[in-house]
């Protein structure tokens, strides 16, 4: 690819930027205003959730948005701090530093830097498939468990008590003894905010629509609920002097933009943060790409998964150099962005300007903002992530998937986010390898009146006791190579009459070196037992490759075009008689096989 | 299963023991005599290779053989110390203790115990498939590299110099400075033994056959070569008083049987040895089962891979409680066992008695046995394991397999056995997951004159620009679920005329929860874009499972029996016209697809 081609590939902004018009600009500007209002409380709240000062949340909502606008392929994705990644950040940073220290902030910045570099590397090396191994049940179980844990953790600031712990269980343990120290003023603010926010979510949209608002406008307006809660409770704390009654407030939020600086480079620290950063990247990417694909499909737009890795990588590197923490595409804010009518990623860049203006001029207004209100906004946001019903559905659909999901939920709640996620991924890959290593193998016979061969266990077919016809419903490669060897060894030992083995290979898309070795061993062993080995219906590319091996020279039998040819070459009478036999009124073979295999 | 059934399953001795006759007994006894003579020098040599006193090799050749006779399913497999496992044992034990100390011996005993328990667990839990993930190129590369490393290491005792190191490179580095200290007497014995043993291997069998011996008898007699070398060089050292010239000898080998004792139980030690023990178990098992299957096939006998895990597990536990070190089925000795005519595993038990008698009465004869002779027997034995040509063949056959093999060889030589093996396994699984996550998807169209649908890229077919027919050549599950989502998203975005998507599923053997979620997302997104989603040729079990989900209710299209039905339901005219079009003399579709897909 030439330089302009490379630039166009890695800088999607060159594509949409060239077609940018004044009308699009006005539109994007309006959208940015709406999203900014929604993003301010979220940024503050998720920074607190990550154990950081509130302004860090604002910092993480500037540079990343601009960089995503340059590198991203989704028109509607809105990046920034999100709940699950913030929880994971807190868990990882707490392992290497104490909350509130410069080392803790350094650790979260390093997490953003490592996540960013990992995502960039995955994007450039086209390793996005790694995210596939976070199966849907695992990610869904993980998000449910994270939601429960975040909500439980935020109950403490809502009640005005102290709590800490890496897992749900630890959190509960540390909270219970403090229940006697609930601050009634804080709790009043917290529960009032909770009640209001739940009502906004459930009751406000119908009400607004009854007042004649469109569905979309009503939905968007309802998203401004948290801002109202913040304004009212901040005013209440200031007006009634509630800080004197022990209500904790945000306090001084430094004015001004973040200064650019490099994240701390320490081999020891980076090594310790590597696995958590990888998990944060992958969880963030999976969530982000799924939102992006969903929104793109609604307008038949394209999202490039590899380029999205690069865009999220750049966003996180941007977060790191501007004093932020790990960011990713958020579901709720992307939907708002989309529904408000964002036409290009420029809307995101304008949102960043909105946040910057807020950081420059609005921070004094946040002084009396009670922590309880922010905690309430988090609880309301994360409870929508909790979906325990999915566990039942998944278990009902597939035991293996259900088990992986249950393990993820349990271990996340008991041991924390990393343990839960790793256990889920490990169990899914293990179950995958297990199933892969035991493919379906059918003994087949000729369907009377046809040249087709079908499973003897499911169809009335014609067979010859001297011929063992096997159809392997999988590619032959190392996870199942030994299984096939053992299967043939076992079947031949159990059928002493067999003199010919035919492997029907229509489903064999590849034969790797291990399977080739197994086939050579099978051929050799069958030869020692006086049995010939034949192959049939070998696909073109597989045959091309086999020609580069010694198997075809050593094969005791032949490679036949079709299974019928193979059987005909050994017992022509039987094959012909079977072909001439009427089919006793059974349904057409292709259909019956497809429906009842 | 009832108690007698369980006993028969886990104690194969009950099966063959019941049919044991006097004739079989005589036969097994003769075989045991031959194998004993072959096993004594091997046991001593491999104990030295593992860094242990020579008698430990004899101890490891008693209890394990008896236990294999009780639990094993192969009639011919001969277990005991083998070269590669001994090298791996030395590498693992050297990490936790210094050679020559009781802790070192304790570590090798613990390795046998852990390996034994792991193999037992794998057998009882039917986890033998784990061994599949040691692909053939990896094990073959590993054995070649181990052979090179062992041979290099044994050059030191052959030359009478000192050398140590965990990898081939370290070994060479430590040997070079000592080359000035070569002991000429030792080197003379070493090279004479080497020359004699190579001649025995290459030239003796033809000579014996010229003297009228049968091929089998000549082969077996040639295996006694090491015993002759040992007898002659021992006599020479004793007769010429060569110990005074610095020739190192075996010295006092304690008389008598090993005392039974428990291996050292220390959590720290066991934790450190867990990974090496797992690798020793799996490498040993893979080698052993492949020998067992090969020999069983020659007489059409059955070998049960799961029971073999149990038998090898019991053998290693037996080695551990009788002061030995990890054992497995050896290739050369099993072949001798087989060719000498071993009819039942009892031959192994009788060999154990032979070794026990040797330990009781023959050890004084071994006092003057020079280490150089034992080293020479090891070199000759392991050089037959080295097969660098396989690397070329494998690379030629498949780049991915060749890369895994090259990585294994390189890392084993540079970094040692564990690193090499783990890198090879890691790379194979990574490449497997990579390929799995990108399955073959074909856009298909109707083959004129038939109801069959074929890849548009390879056949002249009839298509409708409003219908996108896709055939996925893989099961739909989490490694490729997102790939399919992206594929459809991309293809639909690139073809704005499309109004219907049909997924043809004849190769879909399963749809897991992740893929179900993807299909639901695809259906939802296509619906948003005004496109219907249809499925065709869904297999019975897959359909049964889909009925337990919500996909079928939400599907915008239908599930059709065949792809032809699906297209007919949308555009009946086109499907019928295509069916009525003559096929312009192309070959029959099934055949052409099978040969040039």
XYZ file of C-alpha atoms in Angstrom, chain A residues 126-127 129-137 139 285-286 289-291 293-306 393-399 401 425 428-430 432-438 440 458 471 473-474 477-483 485-486 489-490 492-499 509 511-517 521 524-526 528-531 537-543 545-550 561-562 590-591 593-597, chain B residues 125-127 129-137 139 285-286 289-291 293-306 393-399 401 425 428-430 432-438 440 458 473-474 477-483 485-486 489-490 492-499 509 511-517 521 524-526 528-531 537-543 545-550 561-562 590-591 593-597:
224
model
C -4.408 -7.597 13.406
C -4.749 -9.460 16.708
C -9.330 -12.027 17.264
C -7.909 -12.268 20.787
C -11.032 -10.479 21.963
C -13.079 -13.387 20.600
C -11.898 -15.537 23.458
C -13.898 -13.455 25.849
C -17.044 -15.407 25.037
C -20.421 -13.756 25.354
C -21.492 -15.621 28.528
C -18.398 -10.985 29.372
C -12.793 -3.192 23.393
C -15.483 -5.873 23.412
C -17.044 -2.623 19.359
C -20.436 -4.143 20.148
C -21.955 -0.681 20.718
C -21.497 -2.271 15.399
C -25.042 -1.947 16.724
C -25.243 1.777 16.042
C -23.508 1.517 12.643
C -25.950 -1.155 11.470
C -28.900 1.157 12.067
C -27.584 3.447 9.324
C -25.777 0.746 7.308
C -22.429 2.309 8.092
C -19.166 0.386 8.336
C -17.096 -0.107 11.453
C -13.599 -1.590 11.010
C -12.782 -3.744 14.084
C -8.994 -3.521 13.537
C -31.334 -18.430 29.765
C -27.745 -19.325 29.005
C -27.778 -22.423 31.221
C -31.023 -23.491 29.582
C -29.502 -23.014 26.120
C -26.110 -24.617 26.785
C -24.700 -26.190 29.942
C -21.837 -21.742 28.414
C -11.806 -17.103 29.826
C -14.273 -21.255 27.961
C -10.985 -22.000 26.191
C -10.659 -25.265 28.095
C -13.513 -25.239 23.543
C -10.313 -27.294 23.345
C -12.120 -30.217 24.943
C -14.935 -30.186 22.374
C -12.512 -29.563 19.506
C -10.509 -32.617 20.481
C -13.502 -34.941 20.174
C -18.075 -36.196 15.437
C -29.498 -42.889 11.623
C -16.881 -39.696 7.799
C -17.051 -34.068 10.563
C -14.087 -31.811 11.281
C -5.431 -31.165 13.044
C -3.497 -31.547 16.226
C -6.321 -31.186 18.771
C -8.093 -34.211 17.286
C -5.288 -36.063 15.464
C -4.764 -38.589 18.238
C -8.512 -39.002 18.701
C -5.933 -42.537 15.486
C -7.502 -44.027 18.576
C -7.543 -48.383 16.187
C -10.515 -49.107 18.453
C -10.765 -51.926 13.657
C -9.872 -53.959 16.765
C -13.609 -54.392 17.459
C -14.415 -55.470 13.864
C -12.030 -58.290 12.928
C -13.678 -58.777 9.505
C -12.568 -55.347 8.251
C -10.080 -55.425 5.345
C -10.938 -28.279 5.397
C -4.892 -31.549 7.453
C -2.000 -30.201 9.506
C 1.379 -31.849 10.138
C 0.142 -33.649 13.286
C -2.848 -35.127 11.479
C -0.631 -36.051 8.524
C 1.627 -37.923 10.943
C 0.715 -43.934 11.439
C 1.267 -48.017 8.572
C -0.578 -49.756 11.398
C -3.479 -50.842 9.188
C 0.648 -54.258 9.509
C -2.821 -55.637 10.198
C -3.403 -56.416 6.512
C -5.924 -53.602 5.981
C -13.850 -36.617 -1.421
C -10.623 -34.895 -0.454
C -10.947 -31.160 -1.110
C -8.639 -29.465 -3.624
C -6.415 -27.410 -1.282
C -6.084 -30.382 1.093
C -5.069 -32.621 -1.811
C -0.894 -30.098 0.327
C -0.966 -33.889 0.659
C 0.927 -34.069 -2.637
C 3.825 -32.377 -0.862
C 3.975 -35.240 1.711
C 4.867 -38.929 1.462
C -13.225 -38.645 -6.070
C -16.348 -39.841 -4.269
C -30.148 -34.406 1.523
C -33.209 -33.061 3.293
C -29.764 -35.549 6.659
C -30.056 -31.815 7.060
C -33.014 -32.051 9.369
C -32.356 -35.208 11.393
C -28.643 -35.939 11.237
C -11.171 -37.465 34.773
C -10.738 -38.521 31.099
C -8.477 -35.546 30.457
C -7.148 -34.919 25.377
C -4.791 -32.474 27.084
C -1.951 -34.442 25.528
C -3.366 -33.545 22.092
C -2.167 -30.008 22.527
C 1.398 -31.198 22.275
C 1.209 -31.194 18.494
C 3.365 -33.562 16.496
C 5.786 -30.902 15.200
C 6.991 -33.031 20.293
C 2.545 -40.100 27.918
C 2.623 -38.936 24.292
C 0.934 -44.078 23.886
C 2.361 -43.726 20.394
C 4.666 -46.734 20.933
C -0.606 -47.934 19.611
C 1.990 -48.833 16.979
C 2.822 -52.180 18.552
C -0.824 -53.017 19.319
C -1.823 -52.377 15.701
C 0.627 -54.981 14.439
C -1.391 -57.670 16.225
C -4.754 -55.853 16.071
C -4.840 -55.487 19.835
C -6.569 -52.667 21.683
C -4.875 -49.991 23.744
C -7.104 -47.766 25.894
C -5.589 -44.248 26.044
C -7.419 -43.319 29.253
C 9.602 -31.626 5.639
C 7.259 -29.995 8.144
C 8.052 -26.483 6.938
C 7.499 -27.615 3.358
C 4.147 -29.154 4.300
C 2.854 -26.327 6.497
C 4.429 -23.011 7.465
C 3.641 -26.257 11.842
C 2.678 -25.578 22.914
C 0.538 -24.117 18.417
C -2.486 -23.236 20.542
C -2.168 -19.592 19.525
C -4.945 -22.874 16.326
C -7.072 -20.210 17.999
C -6.089 -17.762 15.277
C -7.192 -20.076 12.461
C -10.338 -21.106 14.357
C -11.374 -17.498 14.710
C -11.345 -16.901 10.944
C -14.085 -19.918 5.607
C -15.382 -20.664 -8.089
C -17.848 -23.655 6.723
C -17.549 -24.007 10.486
C -19.125 -20.519 18.472
C -17.311 -17.926 20.484
C -13.936 -17.963 18.683
C -15.612 -16.962 15.411
C -18.914 -15.409 16.567
C -17.678 -11.849 16.250
C -15.992 -12.630 12.930
C -20.995 -10.516 12.822
C -18.302 -8.363 11.270
C -21.909 -6.134 8.670
C -19.121 -5.505 6.145
C -24.115 -5.758 3.704
C -22.540 -2.288 3.988
C -20.677 -2.945 0.705
C -23.811 -4.170 -1.142
C -26.555 -1.574 -0.675
C -28.998 -3.494 -2.908
C -29.250 -6.415 -0.462
C -32.705 -6.913 1.105
C -22.490 -28.579 13.925
C -24.236 -22.821 17.797
C -23.096 -21.804 21.255
C -24.449 -18.990 23.436
C -21.964 -16.452 22.034
C -22.888 -17.254 18.443
C -26.584 -17.200 19.361
C -26.063 -13.716 20.762
C -27.483 -9.051 17.075
C -31.597 -7.047 15.031
C -29.128 -4.941 13.070
C -30.299 -6.224 9.689
C -32.822 -1.888 11.543
C -31.404 -1.699 8.015
C -34.618 -3.114 6.509
C -33.092 -6.525 5.667
C -30.195 -26.453 6.124
C -29.981 -26.165 9.903
C -29.056 -29.564 11.377
C -31.474 -31.315 13.748
C -29.593 -30.961 17.050
C -28.762 -27.322 16.272
C -32.437 -26.641 15.518
C -31.300 -26.036 20.689
C -32.357 -22.913 18.790
C -35.956 -23.746 19.755
C -34.928 -23.139 23.370
C -33.839 -19.566 22.502
C -35.739 -16.463 21.387
C -35.143 -26.936 4.864
C -32.846 -26.238 1.922
C -20.648 -32.657 -6.100
C -17.483 -33.908 -7.753
C -16.855 -29.053 -5.468
C -15.008 -31.910 -3.830
C -12.004 -31.562 -6.104
C -11.709 -27.822 -6.731
C -13.533 -26.025 -3.968
